[in-house]
Structures are given as C-alpha cells and as structure tokens.
mmCIF file with all atom_site columns, C-alpha atoms in Angstrom:
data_model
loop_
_atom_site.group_PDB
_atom_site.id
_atom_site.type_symbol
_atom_site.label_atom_id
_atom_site.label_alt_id
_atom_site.label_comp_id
_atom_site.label_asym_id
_atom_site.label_entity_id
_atom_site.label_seq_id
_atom_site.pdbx_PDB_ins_code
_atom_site.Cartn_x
_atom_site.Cartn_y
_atom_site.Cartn_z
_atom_site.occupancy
_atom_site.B_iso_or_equiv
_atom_site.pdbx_formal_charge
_atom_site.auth_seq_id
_atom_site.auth_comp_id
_atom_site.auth_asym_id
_atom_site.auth_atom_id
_atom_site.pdbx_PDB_model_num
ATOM 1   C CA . UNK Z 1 1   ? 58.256 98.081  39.306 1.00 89.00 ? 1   UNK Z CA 1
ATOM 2   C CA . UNK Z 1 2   ? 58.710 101.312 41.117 1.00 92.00 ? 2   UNK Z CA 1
ATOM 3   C CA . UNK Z 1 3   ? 62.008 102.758 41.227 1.00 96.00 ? 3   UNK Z CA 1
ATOM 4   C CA . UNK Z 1 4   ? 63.457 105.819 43.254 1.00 97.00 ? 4   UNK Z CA 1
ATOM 5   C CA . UNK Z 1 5   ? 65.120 108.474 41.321 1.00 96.00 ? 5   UNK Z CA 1
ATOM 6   C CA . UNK Z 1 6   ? 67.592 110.558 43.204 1.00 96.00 ? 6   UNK Z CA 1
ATOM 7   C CA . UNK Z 1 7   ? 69.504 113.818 42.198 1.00 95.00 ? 7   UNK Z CA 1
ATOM 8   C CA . UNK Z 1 8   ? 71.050 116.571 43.449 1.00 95.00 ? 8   UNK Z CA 1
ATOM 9   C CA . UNK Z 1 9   ? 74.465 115.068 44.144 1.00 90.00 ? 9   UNK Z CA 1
ATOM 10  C CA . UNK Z 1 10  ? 77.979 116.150 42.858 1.00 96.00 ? 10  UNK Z CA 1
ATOM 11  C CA . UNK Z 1 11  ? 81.196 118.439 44.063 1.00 97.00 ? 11  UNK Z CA 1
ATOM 12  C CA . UNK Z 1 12  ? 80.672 121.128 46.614 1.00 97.00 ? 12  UNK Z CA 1
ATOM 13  C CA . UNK Z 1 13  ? 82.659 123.393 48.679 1.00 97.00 ? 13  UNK Z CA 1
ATOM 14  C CA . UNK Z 1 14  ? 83.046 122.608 52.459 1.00 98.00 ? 14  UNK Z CA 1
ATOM 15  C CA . UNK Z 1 15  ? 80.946 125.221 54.510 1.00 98.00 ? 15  UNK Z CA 1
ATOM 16  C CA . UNK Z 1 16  ? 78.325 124.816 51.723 1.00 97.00 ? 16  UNK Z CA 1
ATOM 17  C CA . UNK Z 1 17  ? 75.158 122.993 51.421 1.00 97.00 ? 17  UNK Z CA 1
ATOM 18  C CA . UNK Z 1 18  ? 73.553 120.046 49.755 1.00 94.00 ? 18  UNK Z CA 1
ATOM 19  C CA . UNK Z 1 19  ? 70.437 119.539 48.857 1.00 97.00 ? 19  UNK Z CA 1
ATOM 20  C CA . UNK Z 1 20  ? 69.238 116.118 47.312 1.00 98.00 ? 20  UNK Z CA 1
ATOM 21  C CA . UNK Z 1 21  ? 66.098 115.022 45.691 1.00 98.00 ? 21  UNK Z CA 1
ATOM 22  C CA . UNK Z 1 22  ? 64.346 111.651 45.797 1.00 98.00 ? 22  UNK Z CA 1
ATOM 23  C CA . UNK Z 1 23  ? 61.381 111.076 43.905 1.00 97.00 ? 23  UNK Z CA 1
ATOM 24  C CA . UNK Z 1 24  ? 59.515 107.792 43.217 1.00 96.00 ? 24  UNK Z CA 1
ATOM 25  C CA . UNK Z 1 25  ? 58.379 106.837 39.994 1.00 95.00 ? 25  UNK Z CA 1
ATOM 26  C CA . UNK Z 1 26  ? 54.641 105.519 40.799 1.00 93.00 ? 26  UNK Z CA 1
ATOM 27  C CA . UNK Z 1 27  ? 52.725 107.031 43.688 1.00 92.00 ? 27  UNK Z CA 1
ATOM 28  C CA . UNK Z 1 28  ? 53.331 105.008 46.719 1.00 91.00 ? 28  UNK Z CA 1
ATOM 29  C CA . UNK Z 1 29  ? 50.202 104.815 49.050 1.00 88.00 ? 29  UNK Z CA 1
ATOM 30  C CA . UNK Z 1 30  ? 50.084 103.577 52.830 1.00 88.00 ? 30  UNK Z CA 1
ATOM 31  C CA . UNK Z 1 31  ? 52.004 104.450 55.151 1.00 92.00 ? 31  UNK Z CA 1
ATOM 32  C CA . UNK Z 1 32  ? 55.432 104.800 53.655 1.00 94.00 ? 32  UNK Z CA 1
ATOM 33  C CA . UNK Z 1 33  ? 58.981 105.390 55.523 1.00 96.00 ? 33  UNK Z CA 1
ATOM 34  C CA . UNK Z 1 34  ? 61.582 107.595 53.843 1.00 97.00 ? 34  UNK Z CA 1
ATOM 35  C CA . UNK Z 1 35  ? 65.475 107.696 54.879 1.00 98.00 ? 35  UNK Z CA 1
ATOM 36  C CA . UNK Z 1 36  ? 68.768 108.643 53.397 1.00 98.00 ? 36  UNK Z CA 1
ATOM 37  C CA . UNK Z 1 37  ? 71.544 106.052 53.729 1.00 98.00 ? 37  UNK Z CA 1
ATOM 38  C CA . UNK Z 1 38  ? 75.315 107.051 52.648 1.00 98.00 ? 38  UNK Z CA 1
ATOM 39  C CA . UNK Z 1 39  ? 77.901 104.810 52.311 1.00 98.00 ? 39  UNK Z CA 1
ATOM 40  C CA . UNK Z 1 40  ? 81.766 105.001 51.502 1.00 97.00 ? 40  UNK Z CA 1
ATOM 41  C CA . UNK Z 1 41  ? 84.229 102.666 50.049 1.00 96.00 ? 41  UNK Z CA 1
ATOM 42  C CA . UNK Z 1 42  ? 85.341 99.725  52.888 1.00 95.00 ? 42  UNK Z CA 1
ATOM 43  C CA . UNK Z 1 43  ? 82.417 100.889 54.884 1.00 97.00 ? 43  UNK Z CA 1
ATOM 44  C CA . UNK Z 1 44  ? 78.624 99.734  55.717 1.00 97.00 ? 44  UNK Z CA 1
ATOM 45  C CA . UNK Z 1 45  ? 75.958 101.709 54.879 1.00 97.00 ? 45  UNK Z CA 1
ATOM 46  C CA . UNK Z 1 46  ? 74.879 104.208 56.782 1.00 97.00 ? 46  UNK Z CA 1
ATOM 47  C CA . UNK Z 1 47  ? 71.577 105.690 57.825 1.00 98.00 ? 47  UNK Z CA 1
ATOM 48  C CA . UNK Z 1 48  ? 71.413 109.762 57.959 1.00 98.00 ? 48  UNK Z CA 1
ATOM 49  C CA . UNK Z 1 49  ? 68.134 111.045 58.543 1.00 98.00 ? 49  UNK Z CA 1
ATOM 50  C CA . UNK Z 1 50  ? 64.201 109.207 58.056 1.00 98.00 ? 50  UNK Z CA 1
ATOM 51  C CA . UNK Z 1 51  ? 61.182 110.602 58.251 1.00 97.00 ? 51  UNK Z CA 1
ATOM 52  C CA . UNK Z 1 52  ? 58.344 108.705 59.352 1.00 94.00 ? 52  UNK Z CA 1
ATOM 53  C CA . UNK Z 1 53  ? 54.367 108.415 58.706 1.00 91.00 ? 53  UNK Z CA 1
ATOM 54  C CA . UNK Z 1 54  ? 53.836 110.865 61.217 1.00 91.00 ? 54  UNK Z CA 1
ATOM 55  C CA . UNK Z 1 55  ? 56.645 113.369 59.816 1.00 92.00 ? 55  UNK Z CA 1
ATOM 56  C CA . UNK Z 1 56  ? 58.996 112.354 62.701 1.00 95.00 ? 56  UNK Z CA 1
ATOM 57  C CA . UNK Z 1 57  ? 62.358 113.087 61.090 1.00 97.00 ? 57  UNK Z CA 1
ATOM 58  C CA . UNK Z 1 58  ? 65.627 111.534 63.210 1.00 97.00 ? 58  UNK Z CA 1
ATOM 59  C CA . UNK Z 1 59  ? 69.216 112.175 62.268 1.00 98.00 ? 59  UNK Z CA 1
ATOM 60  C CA . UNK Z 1 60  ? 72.537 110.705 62.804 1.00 97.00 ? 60  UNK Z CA 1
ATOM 61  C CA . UNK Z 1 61  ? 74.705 112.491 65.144 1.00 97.00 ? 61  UNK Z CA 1
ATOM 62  C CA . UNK Z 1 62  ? 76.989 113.255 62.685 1.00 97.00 ? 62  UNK Z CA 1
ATOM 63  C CA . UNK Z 1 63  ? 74.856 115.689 60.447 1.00 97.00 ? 63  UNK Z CA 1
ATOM 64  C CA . UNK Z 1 64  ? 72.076 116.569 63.477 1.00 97.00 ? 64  UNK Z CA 1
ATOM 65  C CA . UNK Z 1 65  ? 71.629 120.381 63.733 1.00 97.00 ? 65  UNK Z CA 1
ATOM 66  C CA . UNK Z 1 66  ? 73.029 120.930 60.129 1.00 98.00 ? 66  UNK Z CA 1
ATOM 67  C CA . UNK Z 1 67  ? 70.615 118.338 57.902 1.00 98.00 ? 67  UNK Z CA 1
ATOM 68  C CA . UNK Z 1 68  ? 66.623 118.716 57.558 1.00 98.00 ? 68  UNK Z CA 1
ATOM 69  C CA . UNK Z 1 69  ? 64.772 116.109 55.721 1.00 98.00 ? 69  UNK Z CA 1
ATOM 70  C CA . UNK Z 1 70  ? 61.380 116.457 54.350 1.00 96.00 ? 70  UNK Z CA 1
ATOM 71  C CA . UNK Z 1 71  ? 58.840 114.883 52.402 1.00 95.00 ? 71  UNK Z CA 1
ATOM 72  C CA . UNK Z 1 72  ? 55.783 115.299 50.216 1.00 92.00 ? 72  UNK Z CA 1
ATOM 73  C CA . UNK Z 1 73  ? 53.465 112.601 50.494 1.00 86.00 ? 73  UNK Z CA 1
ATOM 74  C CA . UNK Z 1 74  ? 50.907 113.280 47.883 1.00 87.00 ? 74  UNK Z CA 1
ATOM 75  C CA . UNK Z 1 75  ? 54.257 113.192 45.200 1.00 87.00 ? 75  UNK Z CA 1
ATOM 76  C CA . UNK Z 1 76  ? 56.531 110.449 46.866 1.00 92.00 ? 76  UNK Z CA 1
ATOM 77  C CA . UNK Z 1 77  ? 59.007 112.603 47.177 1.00 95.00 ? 77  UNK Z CA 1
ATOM 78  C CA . UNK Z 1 78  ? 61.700 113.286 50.067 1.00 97.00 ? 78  UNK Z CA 1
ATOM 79  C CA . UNK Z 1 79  ? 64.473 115.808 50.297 1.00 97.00 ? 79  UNK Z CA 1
ATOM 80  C CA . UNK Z 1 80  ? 67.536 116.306 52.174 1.00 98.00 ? 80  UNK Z CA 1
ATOM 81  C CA . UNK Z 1 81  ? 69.329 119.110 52.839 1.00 98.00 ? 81  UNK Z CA 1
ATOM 82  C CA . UNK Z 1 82  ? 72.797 119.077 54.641 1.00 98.00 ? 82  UNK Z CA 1
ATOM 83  C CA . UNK Z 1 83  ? 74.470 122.589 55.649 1.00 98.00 ? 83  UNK Z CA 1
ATOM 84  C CA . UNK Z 1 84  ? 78.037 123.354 57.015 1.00 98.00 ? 84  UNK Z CA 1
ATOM 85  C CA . UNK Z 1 85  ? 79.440 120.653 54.711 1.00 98.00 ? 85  UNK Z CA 1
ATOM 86  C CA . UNK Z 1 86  ? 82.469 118.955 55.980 1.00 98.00 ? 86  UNK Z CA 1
ATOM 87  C CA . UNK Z 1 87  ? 84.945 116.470 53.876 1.00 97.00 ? 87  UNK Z CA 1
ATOM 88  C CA . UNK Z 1 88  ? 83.529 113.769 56.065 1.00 97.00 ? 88  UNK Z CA 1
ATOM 89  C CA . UNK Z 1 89  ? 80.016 113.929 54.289 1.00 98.00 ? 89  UNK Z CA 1
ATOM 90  C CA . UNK Z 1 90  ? 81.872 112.750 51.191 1.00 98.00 ? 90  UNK Z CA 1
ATOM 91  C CA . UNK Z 1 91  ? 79.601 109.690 50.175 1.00 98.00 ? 91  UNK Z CA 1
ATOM 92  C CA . UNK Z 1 92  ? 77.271 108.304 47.780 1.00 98.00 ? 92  UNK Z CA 1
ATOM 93  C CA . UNK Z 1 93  ? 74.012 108.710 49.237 1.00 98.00 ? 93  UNK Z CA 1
ATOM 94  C CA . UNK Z 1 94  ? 70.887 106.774 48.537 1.00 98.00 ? 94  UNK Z CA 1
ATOM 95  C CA . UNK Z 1 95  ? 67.450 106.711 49.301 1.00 98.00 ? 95  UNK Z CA 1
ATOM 96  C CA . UNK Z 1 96  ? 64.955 103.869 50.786 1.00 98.00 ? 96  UNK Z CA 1
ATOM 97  C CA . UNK Z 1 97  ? 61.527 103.944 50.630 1.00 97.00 ? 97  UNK Z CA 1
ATOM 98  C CA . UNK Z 1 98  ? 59.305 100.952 52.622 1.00 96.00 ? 98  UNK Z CA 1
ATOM 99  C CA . UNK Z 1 99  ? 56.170 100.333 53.701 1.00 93.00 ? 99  UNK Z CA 1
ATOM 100 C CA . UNK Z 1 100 ? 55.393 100.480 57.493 1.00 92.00 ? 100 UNK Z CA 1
ATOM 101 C CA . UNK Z 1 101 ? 53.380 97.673  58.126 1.00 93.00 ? 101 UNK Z CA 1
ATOM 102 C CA . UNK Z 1 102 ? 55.148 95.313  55.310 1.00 90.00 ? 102 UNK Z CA 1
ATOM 103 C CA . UNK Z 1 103 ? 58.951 96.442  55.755 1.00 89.00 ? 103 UNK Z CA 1
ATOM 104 C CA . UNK Z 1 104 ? 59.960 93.784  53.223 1.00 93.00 ? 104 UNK Z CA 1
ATOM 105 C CA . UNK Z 1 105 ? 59.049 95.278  50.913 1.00 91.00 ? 105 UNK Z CA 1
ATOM 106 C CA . UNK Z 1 106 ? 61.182 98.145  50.164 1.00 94.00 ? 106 UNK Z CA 1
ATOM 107 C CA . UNK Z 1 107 ? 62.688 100.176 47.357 1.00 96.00 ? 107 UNK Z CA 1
ATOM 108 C CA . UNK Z 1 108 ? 66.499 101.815 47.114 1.00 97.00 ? 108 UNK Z CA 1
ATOM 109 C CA . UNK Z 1 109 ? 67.465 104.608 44.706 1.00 97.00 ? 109 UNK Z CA 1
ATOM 110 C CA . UNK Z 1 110 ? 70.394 103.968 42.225 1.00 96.00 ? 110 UNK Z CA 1
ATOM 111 C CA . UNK Z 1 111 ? 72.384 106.142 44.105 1.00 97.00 ? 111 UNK Z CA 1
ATOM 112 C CA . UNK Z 1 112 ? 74.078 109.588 43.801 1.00 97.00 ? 112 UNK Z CA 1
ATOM 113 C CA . UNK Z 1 113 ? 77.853 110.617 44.076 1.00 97.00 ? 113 UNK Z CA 1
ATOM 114 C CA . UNK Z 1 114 ? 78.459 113.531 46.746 1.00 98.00 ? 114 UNK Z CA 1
ATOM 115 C CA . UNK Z 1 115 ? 81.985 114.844 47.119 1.00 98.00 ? 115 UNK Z CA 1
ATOM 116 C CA . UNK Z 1 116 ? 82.793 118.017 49.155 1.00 98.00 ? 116 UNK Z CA 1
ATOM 117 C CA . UNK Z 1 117 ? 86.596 119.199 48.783 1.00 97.00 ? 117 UNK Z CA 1
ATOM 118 C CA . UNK Z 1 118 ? 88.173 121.335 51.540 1.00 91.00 ? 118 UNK Z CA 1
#
C-alpha cells in the first residue's frame, strides 16, 4: 500500500518561510496529480496549491505570489514552500497524490502540524 510521508512542518515566525516535503513511499507511475490541502479545527479542508502532469502549478488566493510548489517525478516527491508567513497559514497541512485518468484512486499523507506565532 503506498503511503505519503510528509515533513517539514512545526512553529515558525510570521514573515518567515515554510518549506514542506512530501514523498511517496513506492514510485508512482502515470500521470500523477500532486496538491497540498490544509485544514483547521471547525473548518473543511482546503486546497493550497497542485501541480499537474504537465507541471501546471495553481494556488489559492490566499498564499498566491508567496507559495511555489514543485515536484520531482522520477522520486514521487512534491514540495511546498510558503514565504511571508502570516498567523492565518496556521494549519495542518497534508498532501494528496491521484492518478489522472483514475482519480479514485488516490493517496493522503498522515498529515503535518504548521503553526506560525506573531
């Protein structure tokens, strides 16, 4: 069963950055979506950047111009970094990995704790 492995998360400064690491634990081949959802308490989940196939990356407004997400195809890995840090980006943040052409099937990381005091 292939699992996502995330790190990178933990307490940092507003104005600072964040950078977070998602690696799977098999090679994934096909064409394979990556995205970073975050998600407080009492709220939904919440997507914050993806990257497609073609290395299309799209961001929610809220972290556009301050976030770049990448990935490495030939390791199944995806990173995320976030700059100018606010108290809002305060969230555990998880990664999602699916295939394009079979979205059901799809694989979350266990999640990692990001907290950014003011």
């Amino acid at each position: 069963q292939v699992q996502l492995v995330e790190s990178g998360g933990g307490l940092v400064q507003a104005g600072g950055s964040l950078n977070l690491s998602c690696a799977a634990t098999e090679q994934l081949f096909g064409k394979i979506i990556m995205a970073w959802y975050r998600q407080t308490p009492g709220k939904e989940r919440e997507l914050v950047a993806s990257v497609s196939t073609d290395d299309d990356r799209d961001y929610t407004t809220s972290v556009r111009g301050r976030s770049t997400i990448s990935r490495d195809n030939s390791k199944s890995t995806m990173l995320l970094r976030i700059d100018k840090l606010v108290p809002e980006d305060t969230a555990v943040y998880y990664c999602k990995m699916w295939r394009k052409y079979q979205p059901s099937i799809y694989y979350w990381g266990q999640g990692t704790q990001v907290t950014v005091s003011s």
